[in-house]
Amino acid sequence: MNDDARPTGPSPDLAAVLARIERTNELLTRVLAEVATTPSTHAAFVDAGYVYAAAGRLVAGTEDRRAFELDAEGLIEAFIDKARTIFPDSRLLRVYWYDGARRRIHTMEQQRVAELPDVKVRLGNLNANNQQKGVDSLIRSDLESLARHRAISDAVLIGGDEDLVSAVEAAQGYGARVHLWGIEAVGGRNQAEPLLWEVDSQRTFDLEFCKPYVTRRAVVPPDHGDAAADGTGNGGTAPTRDEVRFVGARVAARWLGERGAPWVTELLPGHPYLPGAVDQELLTAAEALLHHSLRGHADLRRVLRDGFWEHVQAQC
């Protein structure tokens, strides 16, 4: 055959293969570009039993829930704020709050936590000895499922049970990073060593961090029982929503005058949340003006923040 008659281009089969390779490269490029612009997502998985026991022991010297009050809303806000600083380019999916209840029926306190934005309450059971049952399996199921479906890139686990090791391993197998947070132990450890070995990072919250959220309950004399009927130690009628909203705006106005607009405007990127320390300061200031505790009143605390933010945004 004359050399001039030979085909100079690729064979039909080879051309088809090259076309498929080029198409695959285009698809990969598009996928990588999409991944690069998709924000990462994190979620927090909180074993409430661990938090109550560890924080109660650290601050109040007891693990008996009846002996102290935990400001669960304030503590959850603090956890969210801490995660925001650690994962600045990530969005929060939600906080999962795992607790125990008899026949899995929410207590009043658990109902208030369930009403919080971005919080999902998941209940295990309580046995006759007030021991949680089924909570670890709920954490394992949620953590593994979210990681498997690529719903989260980072998981904050607040607990200490060794039974959670398998959940950590499974989540990591699906590409999620697991960060173990704990509360300082009075003596020794309150988190299982195998769990500490498996996670990607560790963080411990000390007495200074936990102290604002734990209050030892006062012993109420029998003839003053009605004063604590609402579980807060308050007597009399709770303030109205309008009163609380006004006080929130009043505190914002005072802080603007004392600290200046630049300090307050630094809070705006975090709206509707406030840093944990600032949120506690707002709560304390409002309670002093109202002469009434807002702890345990999740709805009024949200109204308080609304009043604060409304004034700040109007002025800044």
Coordinates of C-alpha atoms in Angstrom, one line a residue:
M1 CA 0.0 0.0 0.0
N2 CA 1.2 3.5 -0.8
D3 CA 2.2 5.3 2.4
D4 CA 0.2 8.3 1.2
A5 CA -3.0 6.2 1.4
R6 CA -2.6 5.3 5.1
P7 CA -5.0 7.0 7.5
T8 CA -3.3 9.8 9.4
G9 CA -5.9 10.2 12.3
P10 CA -6.8 7.9 15.2
S11 CA -8.9 4.8 14.5
P12 CA -12.6 5.1 15.2
D13 CA -12.3 3.0 18.3
L14 CA -9.4 5.1 19.6
A15 CA -11.3 8.3 18.8
A16 CA -14.3 7.1 20.9
V17 CA -12.0 6.3 23.8
L18 CA -10.4 9.7 23.7
A19 CA -13.8 11.4 23.5
R20 CA -14.9 9.5 26.6
I21 CA -11.8 10.5 28.5
E22 CA -12.2 14.1 27.6
R23 CA -15.9 14.0 28.7
T24 CA -14.8 12.4 32.0
N25 CA -12.2 15.1 32.6
E26 CA -14.8 17.7 32.0
L27 CA -17.2 16.1 34.5
L28 CA -14.4 15.8 37.1
T29 CA -13.5 19.4 36.6
R30 CA -17.1 20.5 37.2
V31 CA -17.4 18.3 40.3
L32 CA -14.1 19.6 41.8
A33 CA -15.2 23.2 41.1
E34 CA -18.5 22.6 42.8
V35 CA -16.9 21.0 45.8
A36 CA -14.4 23.9 46.1
T37 CA -17.3 26.4 46.3
T38 CA -19.5 24.3 48.6
P39 CA -19.1 25.4 52.3
S40 CA -18.3 22.7 54.8
T41 CA -20.8 21.8 57.4
H42 CA -20.5 20.7 61.1
A43 CA -22.8 19.4 63.7
A44 CA -22.5 18.9 67.5
F45 CA -23.6 15.7 69.2
V46 CA -24.0 16.3 73.0
D47 CA -24.5 13.6 75.5
A48 CA -26.6 15.6 78.1
G49 CA -26.0 13.0 80.8
Y50 CA -22.3 13.4 80.5
V51 CA -22.6 17.3 80.5
Y52 CA -24.8 17.3 83.6
A53 CA -22.6 14.9 85.5
A54 CA -19.3 16.5 84.5
A55 CA -20.3 20.1 84.9
G56 CA -22.2 19.4 88.1
R57 CA -19.2 17.6 89.6
L58 CA -16.8 20.4 88.5
V59 CA -18.9 23.4 89.6
A60 CA -21.3 22.2 92.2
G61 CA -19.4 19.3 93.6
T62 CA -22.2 16.8 92.8
E63 CA -23.6 14.8 89.9
D64 CA -27.2 14.9 91.3
R65 CA -29.3 16.9 88.9
R66 CA -31.7 17.8 91.7
A67 CA -28.9 19.7 93.5
F68 CA -28.1 22.2 90.8
E69 CA -29.5 24.0 87.8
L70 CA -27.8 23.8 84.4
D71 CA -28.4 26.7 82.0
A72 CA -28.7 24.3 79.0
E73 CA -29.6 27.1 76.6
G74 CA -26.7 29.2 77.6
L75 CA -24.3 26.3 77.4
I76 CA -25.6 25.3 74.0
E77 CA -25.1 28.9 72.8
A78 CA -21.5 28.8 74.1
F79 CA -20.8 25.5 72.3
I80 CA -22.2 27.0 69.1
D81 CA -20.1 30.1 69.5
K82 CA -16.9 28.0 70.2
A83 CA -17.5 25.9 67.1
R84 CA -18.0 29.0 65.0
T85 CA -14.5 30.2 66.0
I86 CA -12.9 26.8 65.4
F87 CA -14.7 26.2 62.0
P88 CA -14.9 29.8 60.7
D89 CA -15.7 28.7 57.1
S90 CA -18.2 26.1 58.0
R91 CA -22.0 26.3 58.6
L92 CA -23.8 24.7 61.5
L93 CA -26.2 21.9 60.6
R94 CA -27.6 21.6 64.1
V95 CA -26.9 20.6 67.7
Y96 CA -28.2 17.2 68.7
W97 CA -29.0 17.0 72.4
Y98 CA -29.2 13.5 73.7
D99 CA -30.9 12.9 77.1
G100 CA -32.9 10.3 78.9
A101 CA -36.6 10.5 80.0
R102 CA -39.0 8.0 81.4
R103 CA -41.0 6.4 78.6
R104 CA -39.2 8.9 76.4
I105 CA -41.6 11.6 77.4
H106 CA -40.0 15.1 77.4
T107 CA -39.7 16.8 80.7
M108 CA -40.4 20.6 80.9
E109 CA -36.7 21.3 80.8
Q110 CA -36.2 19.1 77.7
Q111 CA -39.1 20.8 76.0
R112 CA -37.5 24.1 76.5
V113 CA -34.3 22.8 75.0
A114 CA -36.2 21.3 72.1
E115 CA -37.7 24.8 71.3
L116 CA -34.3 26.3 70.8
P117 CA -33.3 27.1 67.2
D118 CA -30.9 24.7 65.5
V119 CA -31.3 22.2 68.3
K120 CA -32.7 18.6 68.0
V121 CA -33.5 16.8 71.2
R122 CA -33.2 13.0 71.0
L123 CA -34.4 10.9 74.0
G124 CA -33.3 7.6 75.3
N125 CA -35.0 5.9 78.2
L126 CA -34.4 6.1 82.0
N127 CA -34.4 2.9 84.0
A128 CA -35.5 2.5 87.6
N129 CA -32.0 3.7 88.8
N130 CA -32.2 6.9 86.6
Q131 CA -29.6 5.5 84.3
Q132 CA -29.8 6.5 80.6
K133 CA -30.5 3.6 78.2
G134 CA -30.3 3.8 74.4
V135 CA -28.6 7.2 74.2
D136 CA -25.2 5.9 72.9
S137 CA -27.0 4.0 70.1
L138 CA -28.9 7.2 69.1
I139 CA -25.6 9.1 68.9
R140 CA -23.9 6.3 66.9
S141 CA -26.9 6.1 64.5
D142 CA -27.0 9.9 63.8
L143 CA -23.3 10.4 63.6
E144 CA -22.8 7.5 61.2
S145 CA -25.8 8.4 59.0
L146 CA -24.8 12.1 58.6
A147 CA -21.3 11.2 57.8
R148 CA -22.3 8.5 55.3
H149 CA -24.6 10.9 53.4
R150 CA -21.9 13.6 53.4
A151 CA -24.2 15.9 55.4
I152 CA -21.3 17.0 57.6
S153 CA -17.6 17.4 57.2
D154 CA -16.8 17.8 60.9
A155 CA -18.5 16.4 64.0
V156 CA -18.2 17.8 67.5
L157 CA -18.8 15.0 70.0
I158 CA -19.4 16.0 73.6
G159 CA -19.4 12.9 75.7
G160 CA -17.0 10.3 77.1
D161 CA -18.4 6.8 76.8
E162 CA -16.2 4.1 75.2
D163 CA -19.3 2.7 73.4
L164 CA -18.9 5.7 71.0
V165 CA -15.6 4.5 69.6
S166 CA -17.3 2.5 66.8
A167 CA -19.4 5.6 65.8
V168 CA -16.2 7.7 65.6
E169 CA -14.5 5.0 63.4
A170 CA -17.5 4.7 61.1
A171 CA -17.8 8.5 60.6
Q172 CA -14.1 8.8 59.9
G173 CA -14.4 6.0 57.4
Y174 CA -16.9 8.2 55.5
G175 CA -14.5 11.1 55.5
A176 CA -15.7 13.1 58.4
R177 CA -13.4 14.5 61.1
V178 CA -14.5 13.9 64.7
H179 CA -13.5 16.4 67.4
L180 CA -14.0 15.3 71.0
W181 CA -15.0 18.0 73.5
G182 CA -15.1 17.4 77.2
I183 CA -15.4 19.0 80.6
E184 CA -12.5 19.1 83.0
A185 CA -12.5 16.3 85.5
V186 CA -12.1 17.0 89.2
G187 CA -9.8 14.0 89.5
G188 CA -8.6 11.5 86.9
R189 CA -10.5 11.3 83.6
N190 CA -14.2 11.5 82.7
Q191 CA -13.7 10.3 79.1
A192 CA -12.7 6.8 78.0
E193 CA -9.1 6.5 76.8
P194 CA -10.0 4.5 73.7
L195 CA -12.3 7.3 72.7
L196 CA -9.5 9.9 73.2
W197 CA -7.2 7.8 71.0
E198 CA -9.6 7.6 68.1
V199 CA -10.8 11.2 67.6
D200 CA -9.1 13.7 65.3
S201 CA -8.8 16.4 68.0
Q202 CA -9.6 17.1 71.6
R203 CA -10.7 20.1 73.6
T204 CA -11.5 20.4 77.4
F205 CA -13.6 23.1 79.0
D206 CA -12.4 24.3 82.4
L207 CA -14.1 25.6 85.5
E208 CA -14.0 29.2 84.3
F209 CA -15.9 28.2 81.2
C210 CA -18.6 26.1 82.9
K211 CA -19.2 28.2 86.0
P212 CA -21.7 30.7 84.5
Y213 CA -24.0 27.8 83.4
V214 CA -24.2 25.9 86.7
T215 CA -26.1 27.2 89.8
R216 CA -26.5 25.2 93.0
R217 CA -30.1 25.1 94.0
A218 CA -31.0 26.9 97.2
V219 CA -32.8 24.8 99.9
V220 CA -36.3 26.3 100.0
P221 CA -38.0 26.2 103.5
P222 CA -41.3 24.4 103.4
D223 CA -43.4 27.5 104.1
H224 CA -41.8 29.2 101.1
G225 CA -42.4 26.4 98.6
D226 CA -44.7 28.5 96.4
A227 CA -41.8 31.0 95.7
A228 CA -40.1 28.3 93.7
A229 CA -43.1 26.7 92.1
D230 CA -41.9 27.5 88.6
G231 CA -38.6 25.8 89.2
T232 CA -36.5 29.0 88.9
G233 CA -36.6 30.3 92.5
N234 CA -38.7 33.2 91.3
G235 CA -41.7 34.5 93.2
G236 CA -44.5 36.5 91.7
T237 CA -45.4 36.8 88.0
A238 CA -42.9 36.4 85.2
P239 CA -42.3 39.6 83.1
T240 CA -44.1 40.0 79.9
R241 CA -42.5 39.6 76.5
D242 CA -42.7 43.3 75.9
E243 CA -41.0 44.1 79.1
V244 CA -38.2 41.7 78.4
R245 CA -37.8 43.0 74.8
F246 CA -37.6 46.6 76.2
V247 CA -34.9 45.5 78.7
G248 CA -32.9 43.9 75.9
A249 CA -33.0 47.2 74.0
R250 CA -32.1 49.1 77.2
V251 CA -29.0 47.0 77.9
A252 CA -27.9 47.4 74.2
A253 CA -28.3 51.2 74.5
R254 CA -26.3 51.3 77.7
W255 CA -23.5 49.2 76.2
L256 CA -23.4 51.3 73.1
G257 CA -22.9 54.4 75.3
E258 CA -20.3 52.7 77.5
R259 CA -18.3 50.6 75.0
G260 CA -18.9 52.5 71.8
A261 CA -20.4 51.4 68.5
P262 CA -17.2 49.6 67.2
W263 CA -17.4 47.1 70.0
V264 CA -21.1 46.3 69.5
T265 CA -20.8 46.2 65.7
E266 CA -18.2 43.4 66.0
L267 CA -21.1 41.3 67.2
L268 CA -23.2 41.8 64.0
P269 CA -21.6 39.0 61.9
G270 CA -22.8 36.5 64.5
H271 CA -26.4 37.5 64.4
P272 CA -28.8 36.0 65.7
Y273 CA -26.3 34.5 68.2
L274 CA -24.2 36.2 70.8
P275 CA -20.8 35.0 72.0
G276 CA -21.3 32.8 75.1
A277 CA -19.7 35.3 77.5
V278 CA -21.7 38.3 76.1
D279 CA -24.9 36.3 76.2
Q280 CA -24.4 35.5 79.9
E281 CA -23.6 39.2 80.6
L282 CA -26.8 40.2 78.8
L283 CA -28.8 37.7 80.8
T284 CA -27.3 38.9 84.1
A285 CA -27.9 42.5 83.3
A286 CA -31.5 41.9 82.3
E287 CA -32.3 39.9 85.4
A288 CA -30.9 42.7 87.5
L289 CA -33.2 45.2 85.8
L290 CA -36.3 42.9 85.8
H291 CA -35.7 41.6 89.4
H292 CA -36.6 38.2 88.0
S293 CA -34.6 35.2 86.8
L294 CA -34.9 34.2 83.1
R295 CA -33.1 31.0 83.5
G296 CA -35.2 28.1 82.3
H297 CA -37.4 30.5 80.2
A298 CA -36.1 29.8 76.7
D299 CA -38.8 31.9 75.0
L300 CA -38.1 35.0 77.1
R301 CA -34.4 34.7 76.6
R302 CA -35.0 34.7 72.8
V303 CA -37.1 37.8 73.2
L304 CA -34.4 39.4 75.3
R305 CA -31.9 38.8 72.4
D306 CA -34.4 40.1 69.9
G307 CA -34.7 43.4 71.8
F308 CA -30.9 43.7 72.1
W309 CA -30.4 43.0 68.3
E310 CA -33.2 45.3 67.2
H311 CA -31.7 48.3 69.0
V312 CA -28.1 47.4 67.9
Q313 CA -29.2 47.1 64.2
A314 CA -31.2 50.3 64.4
Q315 CA -28.2 52.3 65.8
C316 CA -25.5 50.7 63.7

